mmCIF file with all atom_site columns, C-alpha atoms and ligand atoms in Angstrom:
data_model
loop_
_atom_site.group_PDB
_atom_site.id
_atom_site.type_symbol
_atom_site.label_atom_id
_atom_site.label_alt_id
_atom_site.label_comp_id
_atom_site.label_asym_id
_atom_site.label_entity_id
_atom_site.label_seq_id
_atom_site.pdbx_PDB_ins_code
_atom_site.Cartn_x
_atom_site.Cartn_y
_atom_site.Cartn_z
_atom_site.occupancy
_atom_site.B_iso_or_equiv
_atom_site.pdbx_formal_charge
_atom_site.auth_seq_id
_atom_site.auth_comp_id
_atom_site.auth_asym_id
_atom_site.auth_atom_id
_atom_site.pdbx_PDB_model_num
ATOM   1   C CA . MET A 1 1   ? 0.246   20.406  1.517   1.00 93.00 ? 119 MET A CA 1
ATOM   2   C CA . LYS A 1 2   ? -1.375  17.271  2.915   1.00 95.00 ? 120 LYS A CA 1
ATOM   3   C CA . SER A 1 3   ? 0.604   14.050  2.333   1.00 97.00 ? 121 SER A CA 1
ATOM   4   C CA . LEU A 1 4   ? -0.455  11.547  -0.320  1.00 97.00 ? 122 LEU A CA 1
ATOM   5   C CA . TYR A 1 5   ? -1.252  7.974   0.736   1.00 98.00 ? 123 TYR A CA 1
ATOM   6   C CA . LEU A 1 6   ? -0.918  5.252   -1.894  1.00 98.00 ? 124 LEU A CA 1
ATOM   7   C CA . ILE A 1 7   ? -3.064  2.190   -1.138  1.00 98.00 ? 125 ILE A CA 1
ATOM   8   C CA . GLY A 1 8   ? -3.655  -1.036  -3.184  1.00 98.00 ? 126 GLY A CA 1
ATOM   9   C CA . PHE A 1 9   ? -3.188  -4.688  -3.229  1.00 98.00 ? 127 PHE A CA 1
ATOM   10  C CA . MET A 1 10  ? 0.293   -6.321  -3.265  1.00 98.00 ? 128 MET A CA 1
ATOM   11  C CA . GLY A 1 11  ? 1.875   -5.871  -6.628  1.00 97.00 ? 129 GLY A CA 1
ATOM   12  C CA . SER A 1 12  ? -0.319  -2.906  -7.657  1.00 98.00 ? 130 SER A CA 1
ATOM   13  C CA . GLY A 1 13  ? 2.821   -0.704  -8.087  1.00 97.00 ? 131 GLY A CA 1
ATOM   14  C CA . LYS A 1 14  ? 2.716   1.465   -4.989  1.00 98.00 ? 132 LYS A CA 1
ATOM   15  C CA . THR A 1 15  ? 6.497   1.458   -4.515  1.00 97.00 ? 133 THR A CA 1
ATOM   16  C CA . SER A 1 16  ? 7.402   2.347   -8.105  1.00 97.00 ? 134 SER A CA 1
ATOM   17  C CA . ILE A 1 17  ? 4.600   4.991   -8.304  1.00 98.00 ? 135 ILE A CA 1
ATOM   18  C CA . ALA A 1 18  ? 5.850   6.500   -5.050  1.00 98.00 ? 136 ALA A CA 1
ATOM   19  C CA . GLU A 1 19  ? 9.302   6.835   -6.509  1.00 98.00 ? 137 GLU A CA 1
ATOM   20  C CA . ARG A 1 20  ? 7.812   8.468   -9.713  1.00 98.00 ? 138 ARG A CA 1
ATOM   21  C CA . LEU A 1 21  ? 5.816   10.932  -7.683  1.00 98.00 ? 139 LEU A CA 1
ATOM   22  C CA . HIS A 1 22  ? 8.989   11.672  -5.672  1.00 98.00 ? 140 HIS A CA 1
ATOM   23  C CA . GLN A 1 23  ? 10.784  12.611  -8.792  1.00 97.00 ? 141 GLN A CA 1
ATOM   24  C CA . LYS A 1 24  ? 7.946   14.905  -9.935  1.00 94.00 ? 142 LYS A CA 1
ATOM   25  C CA . LEU A 1 25  ? 7.052   16.497  -6.584  1.00 94.00 ? 143 LEU A CA 1
ATOM   26  C CA . GLY A 1 26  ? 10.275  16.297  -4.838  1.00 96.00 ? 144 GLY A CA 1
ATOM   27  C CA . TRP A 1 27  ? 8.440   15.051  -1.684  1.00 97.00 ? 145 TRP A CA 1
ATOM   28  C CA . GLU A 1 28  ? 10.044  12.386  0.524   1.00 98.00 ? 146 GLU A CA 1
ATOM   29  C CA . VAL A 1 29  ? 8.767   8.859   0.330   1.00 98.00 ? 147 VAL A CA 1
ATOM   30  C CA . GLU A 1 30  ? 7.805   6.734   3.378   1.00 98.00 ? 148 GLU A CA 1
ATOM   31  C CA . ASP A 1 31  ? 6.865   3.136   3.166   1.00 98.00 ? 149 ASP A CA 1
ATOM   32  C CA . THR A 1 32  ? 4.902   1.448   5.934   1.00 98.00 ? 150 THR A CA 1
ATOM   33  C CA . ASP A 1 33  ? 6.611   -1.870  5.464   1.00 98.00 ? 151 ASP A CA 1
ATOM   34  C CA . GLN A 1 34  ? 10.073  -0.222  5.452   1.00 98.00 ? 152 GLN A CA 1
ATOM   35  C CA . LEU A 1 35  ? 9.076   1.786   8.599   1.00 98.00 ? 153 LEU A CA 1
ATOM   36  C CA . ILE A 1 36  ? 8.086   -1.486  10.342  1.00 98.00 ? 154 ILE A CA 1
ATOM   37  C CA . GLU A 1 37  ? 11.362  -3.157  9.429   1.00 98.00 ? 155 GLU A CA 1
ATOM   38  C CA . GLU A 1 38  ? 13.412  -0.141  10.735  1.00 98.00 ? 156 GLU A CA 1
ATOM   39  C CA . TRP A 1 39  ? 11.307  0.476   13.890  1.00 97.00 ? 157 TRP A CA 1
ATOM   40  C CA . TYR A 1 40  ? 11.280  -3.242  14.904  1.00 97.00 ? 158 TYR A CA 1
ATOM   41  C CA . GLN A 1 41  ? 14.621  -4.073  13.491  1.00 98.00 ? 159 GLN A CA 1
ATOM   42  C CA . THR A 1 42  ? 13.497  -7.247  11.697  1.00 98.00 ? 160 THR A CA 1
ATOM   43  C CA . THR A 1 43  ? 12.016  -8.241  8.352   1.00 97.00 ? 161 THR A CA 1
ATOM   44  C CA . ILE A 1 44  ? 8.320   -8.599  7.313   1.00 97.00 ? 162 ILE A CA 1
ATOM   45  C CA . PRO A 1 45  ? 8.674   -12.434 6.670   1.00 97.00 ? 163 PRO A CA 1
ATOM   46  C CA . THR A 1 46  ? 10.391  -12.932 10.153  1.00 98.00 ? 164 THR A CA 1
ATOM   47  C CA . ILE A 1 47  ? 7.515   -11.033 11.832  1.00 98.00 ? 165 ILE A CA 1
ATOM   48  C CA . PHE A 1 48  ? 4.873   -13.239 10.069  1.00 98.00 ? 166 PHE A CA 1
ATOM   49  C CA . LYS A 1 49  ? 6.859   -16.389 10.910  1.00 97.00 ? 167 LYS A CA 1
ATOM   50  C CA . GLU A 1 50  ? 7.643   -15.666 14.516  1.00 98.00 ? 168 GLU A CA 1
ATOM   51  C CA . LYS A 1 51  ? 4.885   -13.547 15.671  1.00 98.00 ? 169 LYS A CA 1
ATOM   52  C CA . GLY A 1 52  ? 1.986   -14.029 13.195  1.00 98.00 ? 170 GLY A CA 1
ATOM   53  C CA . GLU A 1 53  ? -0.242  -11.667 11.164  1.00 98.00 ? 171 GLU A CA 1
ATOM   54  C CA . LEU A 1 54  ? -2.049  -10.189 14.060  1.00 98.00 ? 172 LEU A CA 1
ATOM   55  C CA . VAL A 1 55  ? 1.214   -8.688  15.536  1.00 98.00 ? 173 VAL A CA 1
ATOM   56  C CA . PHE A 1 56  ? 2.226   -7.479  12.175  1.00 98.00 ? 174 PHE A CA 1
ATOM   57  C CA . ARG A 1 57  ? -1.059  -5.671  11.876  1.00 98.00 ? 175 ARG A CA 1
ATOM   58  C CA . GLN A 1 58  ? -0.473  -3.948  15.197  1.00 98.00 ? 176 GLN A CA 1
ATOM   59  C CA . TYR A 1 59  ? 3.044   -2.929  14.084  1.00 98.00 ? 177 TYR A CA 1
ATOM   60  C CA . GLU A 1 60  ? 1.390   -1.682  10.915  1.00 98.00 ? 178 GLU A CA 1
ATOM   61  C CA . THR A 1 61  ? -1.054  0.619   12.727  1.00 98.00 ? 179 THR A CA 1
ATOM   62  C CA . THR A 1 62  ? 1.666   1.901   14.939  1.00 98.00 ? 180 THR A CA 1
ATOM   63  C CA . VAL A 1 63  ? 3.877   2.989   12.071  1.00 98.00 ? 181 VAL A CA 1
ATOM   64  C CA . LEU A 1 64  ? 0.910   4.411   10.016  1.00 98.00 ? 182 LEU A CA 1
ATOM   65  C CA . LEU A 1 65  ? 0.174   6.814   12.831  1.00 98.00 ? 183 LEU A CA 1
ATOM   66  C CA . LYS A 1 66  ? 3.817   7.958   12.834  1.00 97.00 ? 184 LYS A CA 1
ATOM   67  C CA . THR A 1 67  ? 3.827   8.861   9.063   1.00 98.00 ? 185 THR A CA 1
ATOM   68  C CA . THR A 1 68  ? 4.494   12.403  8.168   1.00 97.00 ? 186 THR A CA 1
ATOM   69  C CA . ARG A 1 69  ? 1.245   14.415  7.467   1.00 95.00 ? 187 ARG A CA 1
ATOM   70  C CA . LYS A 1 70  ? 2.651   16.985  5.109   1.00 96.00 ? 188 LYS A CA 1
ATOM   71  C CA . ASN A 1 71  ? 4.499   16.958  1.758   1.00 96.00 ? 189 ASN A CA 1
ATOM   72  C CA . THR A 1 72  ? 5.261   13.259  1.819   1.00 98.00 ? 190 THR A CA 1
ATOM   73  C CA . ILE A 1 73  ? 4.316   10.371  -0.315  1.00 98.00 ? 191 ILE A CA 1
ATOM   74  C CA . ILE A 1 74  ? 3.352   7.303   1.749   1.00 98.00 ? 192 ILE A CA 1
ATOM   75  C CA . SER A 1 75  ? 3.283   3.911   0.328   1.00 98.00 ? 193 SER A CA 1
ATOM   76  C CA . THR A 1 76  ? 1.174   1.521   2.420   1.00 98.00 ? 194 THR A CA 1
ATOM   77  C CA . GLY A 1 77  ? 1.080   -2.285  2.788   1.00 98.00 ? 195 GLY A CA 1
ATOM   78  C CA . GLY A 1 78  ? -1.755  -3.991  0.899   1.00 98.00 ? 196 GLY A CA 1
ATOM   79  C CA . GLY A 1 79  ? -3.588  -5.035  4.050   1.00 98.00 ? 197 GLY A CA 1
ATOM   80  C CA . ILE A 1 80  ? -3.550  -1.693  5.723   1.00 98.00 ? 198 ILE A CA 1
ATOM   81  C CA . ILE A 1 81  ? -7.237  -1.281  4.929   1.00 98.00 ? 199 ILE A CA 1
ATOM   82  C CA . GLU A 1 82  ? -8.285  -4.363  6.851   1.00 98.00 ? 200 GLU A CA 1
ATOM   83  C CA . LYS A 1 83  ? -8.518  -2.583  10.150  1.00 98.00 ? 201 LYS A CA 1
ATOM   84  C CA . GLU A 1 84  ? -11.403 -0.145  10.437  1.00 98.00 ? 202 GLU A CA 1
ATOM   85  C CA . SER A 1 85  ? -9.406  2.224   12.622  1.00 98.00 ? 203 SER A CA 1
ATOM   86  C CA . ASN A 1 86  ? -6.756  2.482   9.918   1.00 98.00 ? 204 ASN A CA 1
ATOM   87  C CA . ARG A 1 87  ? -9.404  3.181   7.316   1.00 98.00 ? 205 ARG A CA 1
ATOM   88  C CA . GLU A 1 88  ? -10.954 5.874   9.462   1.00 98.00 ? 206 GLU A CA 1
ATOM   89  C CA . TRP A 1 89  ? -7.604  7.463   10.080  1.00 98.00 ? 207 TRP A CA 1
ATOM   90  C CA . LEU A 1 90  ? -6.646  7.424   6.427   1.00 98.00 ? 208 LEU A CA 1
ATOM   91  C CA . LYS A 1 91  ? -9.981  8.878   5.431   1.00 97.00 ? 209 LYS A CA 1
ATOM   92  C CA . GLU A 1 92  ? -9.443  11.747  7.805   1.00 96.00 ? 210 GLU A CA 1
ATOM   93  C CA . GLN A 1 93  ? -5.993  12.434  6.364   1.00 94.00 ? 211 GLN A CA 1
ATOM   94  C CA . GLY A 1 94  ? -7.430  12.748  2.722   1.00 88.00 ? 212 GLY A CA 1
ATOM   95  C CA . ASN A 1 95  ? -5.299  12.415  -0.519  1.00 96.00 ? 213 ASN A CA 1
ATOM   96  C CA . VAL A 1 96  ? -5.755  8.683   -0.472  1.00 98.00 ? 214 VAL A CA 1
ATOM   97  C CA . VAL A 1 97  ? -4.957  7.194   -3.927  1.00 98.00 ? 215 VAL A CA 1
ATOM   98  C CA . PHE A 1 98  ? -6.175  3.636   -4.754  1.00 98.00 ? 216 PHE A CA 1
ATOM   99  C CA . LEU A 1 99  ? -4.014  2.073   -7.333  1.00 98.00 ? 217 LEU A CA 1
ATOM   100 C CA . SER A 1 100 ? -6.301  -0.615  -8.783  1.00 98.00 ? 218 SER A CA 1
ATOM   101 C CA . ALA A 1 101 ? -4.787  -3.435  -10.786 1.00 98.00 ? 219 ALA A CA 1
ATOM   102 C CA . SER A 1 102 ? -6.414  -6.557  -12.181 1.00 98.00 ? 220 SER A CA 1
ATOM   103 C CA . TRP A 1 103 ? -5.855  -10.031 -10.809 1.00 98.00 ? 221 TRP A CA 1
ATOM   104 C CA . GLU A 1 104 ? -4.115  -10.871 -14.011 1.00 97.00 ? 222 GLU A CA 1
ATOM   105 C CA . GLU A 1 105 ? -1.655  -7.940  -13.786 1.00 97.00 ? 223 GLU A CA 1
ATOM   106 C CA . ILE A 1 106 ? -0.989  -8.583  -10.149 1.00 98.00 ? 224 ILE A CA 1
ATOM   107 C CA . ASN A 1 107 ? -0.115  -12.268 -10.787 1.00 96.00 ? 225 ASN A CA 1
ATOM   108 C CA . GLN A 1 108 ? 2.294   -11.117 -13.578 1.00 96.00 ? 226 GLN A CA 1
ATOM   109 C CA . ARG A 1 109 ? 4.047   -8.640  -11.312 1.00 95.00 ? 227 ARG A CA 1
ATOM   110 C CA . LEU A 1 110 ? 4.424   -11.071 -8.378  1.00 97.00 ? 228 LEU A CA 1
ATOM   111 C CA . ILE A 1 111 ? 5.335   -14.197 -10.352 1.00 94.00 ? 229 ILE A CA 1
ATOM   112 C CA . HIS A 1 112 ? 8.876   -14.431 -8.766  1.00 95.00 ? 230 HIS A CA 1
ATOM   113 C CA . ASP A 1 113 ? 8.111   -12.827 -5.461  1.00 96.00 ? 231 ASP A CA 1
ATOM   114 C CA . GLN A 1 114 ? 9.414   -14.465 -2.392  1.00 93.00 ? 232 GLN A CA 1
ATOM   115 C CA . ASN A 1 115 ? 9.151   -11.698 0.178   1.00 93.00 ? 233 ASN A CA 1
ATOM   116 C CA . ARG A 1 116 ? 5.470   -11.448 0.718   1.00 97.00 ? 234 ARG A CA 1
ATOM   117 C CA . PRO A 1 117 ? 4.309   -13.903 3.311   1.00 97.00 ? 235 PRO A CA 1
ATOM   118 C CA . ILE A 1 118 ? 0.514   -13.746 2.426   1.00 98.00 ? 236 ILE A CA 1
ATOM   119 C CA . TRP A 1 119 ? 1.219   -13.866 -1.310  1.00 97.00 ? 237 TRP A CA 1
ATOM   120 C CA . ASN A 1 120 ? 3.446   -16.959 -0.851  1.00 97.00 ? 238 ASN A CA 1
ATOM   121 C CA . ASN A 1 121 ? 1.152   -18.720 1.646   1.00 96.00 ? 239 ASN A CA 1
ATOM   122 C CA . GLN A 1 122 ? -0.332  -21.599 -0.484  1.00 95.00 ? 240 GLN A CA 1
ATOM   123 C CA . ASP A 1 123 ? -3.241  -21.931 1.963   1.00 96.00 ? 241 ASP A CA 1
ATOM   124 C CA . ARG A 1 124 ? -4.553  -18.410 1.256   1.00 96.00 ? 242 ARG A CA 1
ATOM   125 C CA . ASP A 1 125 ? -6.934  -17.685 -1.568  1.00 98.00 ? 243 ASP A CA 1
ATOM   126 C CA . LYS A 1 126 ? -5.376  -14.608 -2.897  1.00 98.00 ? 244 LYS A CA 1
ATOM   127 C CA . LYS A 1 127 ? -7.974  -14.025 -5.572  1.00 97.00 ? 245 LYS A CA 1
ATOM   128 C CA . LYS A 1 128 ? -10.683 -13.963 -2.958  1.00 98.00 ? 246 LYS A CA 1
ATOM   129 C CA . LEU A 1 129 ? -8.572  -11.762 -0.707  1.00 98.00 ? 247 LEU A CA 1
ATOM   130 C CA . LEU A 1 130 ? -8.336  -9.139  -3.605  1.00 98.00 ? 248 LEU A CA 1
ATOM   131 C CA . ALA A 1 131 ? -12.141 -9.285  -4.112  1.00 98.00 ? 249 ALA A CA 1
ATOM   132 C CA . ASP A 1 132 ? -12.767 -8.862  -0.374  1.00 98.00 ? 250 ASP A CA 1
ATOM   133 C CA . ARG A 1 133 ? -10.431 -6.018  -0.111  1.00 98.00 ? 251 ARG A CA 1
ATOM   134 C CA . LEU A 1 134 ? -11.663 -4.077  -3.145  1.00 98.00 ? 252 LEU A CA 1
ATOM   135 C CA . PRO A 1 135 ? -14.575 -2.479  -1.378  1.00 98.00 ? 253 PRO A CA 1
ATOM   136 C CA . LEU A 1 136 ? -12.353 -1.371  1.425   1.00 98.00 ? 254 LEU A CA 1
ATOM   137 C CA . TYR A 1 137 ? -9.880  0.348   -0.903  1.00 98.00 ? 255 TYR A CA 1
ATOM   138 C CA . ARG A 1 138 ? -12.695 2.087   -2.709  1.00 98.00 ? 256 ARG A CA 1
ATOM   139 C CA . GLU A 1 139 ? -14.432 3.155   0.488   1.00 97.00 ? 257 GLU A CA 1
ATOM   140 C CA . ILE A 1 140 ? -11.440 5.356   1.548   1.00 98.00 ? 258 ILE A CA 1
ATOM   141 C CA . ALA A 1 141 ? -10.098 6.398   -1.775  1.00 98.00 ? 259 ALA A CA 1
ATOM   142 C CA . ASP A 1 142 ? -10.216 10.064  -2.788  1.00 97.00 ? 260 ASP A CA 1
ATOM   143 C CA . ILE A 1 143 ? -9.298  8.854   -6.227  1.00 97.00 ? 261 ILE A CA 1
ATOM   144 C CA . VAL A 1 144 ? -9.031  5.436   -7.972  1.00 98.00 ? 262 VAL A CA 1
ATOM   145 C CA . VAL A 1 145 ? -6.493  5.024   -10.674 1.00 98.00 ? 263 VAL A CA 1
ATOM   146 C CA . GLU A 1 146 ? -6.920  1.961   -12.901 1.00 98.00 ? 264 GLU A CA 1
ATOM   147 C CA . THR A 1 147 ? -3.288  0.932   -13.692 1.00 98.00 ? 265 THR A CA 1
ATOM   148 C CA . ASP A 1 148 ? -3.680  -1.905  -16.221 1.00 97.00 ? 266 ASP A CA 1
ATOM   149 C CA . GLY A 1 149 ? -2.061  -1.144  -19.547 1.00 96.00 ? 267 GLY A CA 1
ATOM   150 C CA . LYS A 1 150 ? -0.680  2.275   -18.283 1.00 97.00 ? 268 LYS A CA 1
ATOM   151 C CA . THR A 1 151 ? 3.024   3.210   -17.948 1.00 97.00 ? 269 THR A CA 1
ATOM   152 C CA . GLU A 1 152 ? 4.391   4.364   -14.460 1.00 97.00 ? 270 GLU A CA 1
ATOM   153 C CA . HIS A 1 153 ? 4.848   7.766   -16.089 1.00 97.00 ? 271 HIS A CA 1
ATOM   154 C CA . GLU A 1 154 ? 1.064   7.934   -17.165 1.00 98.00 ? 272 GLU A CA 1
ATOM   155 C CA . ILE A 1 155 ? -0.118  6.733   -13.741 1.00 98.00 ? 273 ILE A CA 1
ATOM   156 C CA . ALA A 1 156 ? 1.960   9.336   -11.929 1.00 98.00 ? 274 ALA A CA 1
ATOM   157 C CA . GLU A 1 157 ? 0.741   12.071  -14.277 1.00 97.00 ? 275 GLU A CA 1
ATOM   158 C CA . GLU A 1 158 ? -2.827  11.039  -13.828 1.00 97.00 ? 276 GLU A CA 1
ATOM   159 C CA . ILE A 1 159 ? -2.496  11.210  -10.062 1.00 97.00 ? 277 ILE A CA 1
ATOM   160 C CA . MET A 1 160 ? -0.859  14.714  -10.244 1.00 95.00 ? 278 MET A CA 1
ATOM   161 C CA . ASN A 1 161 ? -3.482  15.972  -12.538 1.00 96.00 ? 279 ASN A CA 1
ATOM   162 C CA . ARG A 1 162 ? -6.421  14.599  -10.596 1.00 95.00 ? 280 ARG A CA 1
ATOM   163 C CA . LEU A 1 163 ? -5.145  15.658  -7.164  1.00 92.00 ? 281 LEU A CA 1
ATOM   164 C CA . PHE A 1 164 ? -3.352  18.845  -7.742  1.00 84.00 ? 282 PHE A CA 1
ATOM   165 C CA . VAL A 1 165 ? -4.949  20.615  -10.732 1.00 71.00 ? 283 VAL A CA 1
HETATM 166 C C1 . S3P B 2 .   ? 0.562   -7.442  2.849   1.00 52.11 ? 486 S3P B C1 1
HETATM 167 C C2 . S3P B 2 .   ? 1.138   -6.616  1.910   1.00 52.11 ? 486 S3P B C2 1
HETATM 168 C C3 . S3P B 2 .   ? 2.641   -6.302  1.934   1.00 52.11 ? 486 S3P B C3 1
HETATM 169 C C4 . S3P B 2 .   ? 3.146   -6.364  3.390   1.00 52.11 ? 486 S3P B C4 1
HETATM 170 C C5 . S3P B 2 .   ? 2.683   -7.626  4.020   1.00 52.11 ? 486 S3P B C5 1
HETATM 171 C C6 . S3P B 2 .   ? 1.196   -7.984  4.086   1.00 52.11 ? 486 S3P B C6 1
HETATM 172 C C7 . S3P B 2 .   ? -0.974  -7.679  2.693   1.00 52.11 ? 486 S3P B C7 1
HETATM 173 O O1 . S3P B 2 .   ? 2.887   -4.987  1.384   1.00 52.11 ? 486 S3P B O1 1
HETATM 174 O O2 . S3P B 2 .   ? 2.544   -5.318  4.151   1.00 52.11 ? 486 S3P B O2 1
HETATM 175 O O3 . S3P B 2 .   ? 3.490   -8.700  3.323   1.00 52.11 ? 486 S3P B O3 1
HETATM 176 O O4 . S3P B 2 .   ? -1.614  -8.002  3.700   1.00 52.11 ? 486 S3P B O4 1
HETATM 177 O O5 . S3P B 2 .   ? -1.404  -7.496  1.527   1.00 52.11 ? 486 S3P B O5 1
HETATM 178 P P1 . S3P B 2 .   ? 2.716   -4.706  -0.238  1.00 52.11 ? 486 S3P B P1 1
HETATM 179 O O6 . S3P B 2 .   ? 1.409   -4.337  -0.497  1.00 52.11 ? 486 S3P B O6 1
HETATM 180 O O7 . S3P B 2 .   ? 3.706   -3.567  -0.423  1.00 52.11 ? 486 S3P B O7 1
HETATM 181 O O8 . S3P B 2 .   ? 3.215   -5.914  -0.925  1.00 52.11 ? 486 S3P B O8 1
#
């Protein structure tokens, strides 16, 4: 079967839902941030610090195109939808699941986060970034799952029911 791509803003639960789906489907999980760190042998914060966001976005596209197309759950970075070419590519793959969380929920989840350069950049208006990105997530999503107030189990079940039944 075609792979399943999880998209959504930072802190929307992509990594934990990927793990849940792995338990249910038995498919391997790939994570674009992890692939970047493995492929380029460095960390995401270091890339942002030393090379900047533009280079990070190039790396992100490179690894996105290397993701496995079949029987794999792929968790993507929150900004993957910023590039039109990434959106086009994801749309072609299909099985794109948008995990939609509210600003309040995202804030709660990321309150202690120190690993996300954009989230931790005080000069960035993250609330506006979420609002700007929302239509882009929606544009390429095959299904949109509202995650507020739902358990990981419920979210994973909803994805399975809507995609595979
Ligand atoms: C980013 C989200 C991060 C990571 C990088 C940039 C973004 O991934 O790719 O820090 O632009 O929203 P998560 O969505 O997994 O936090």
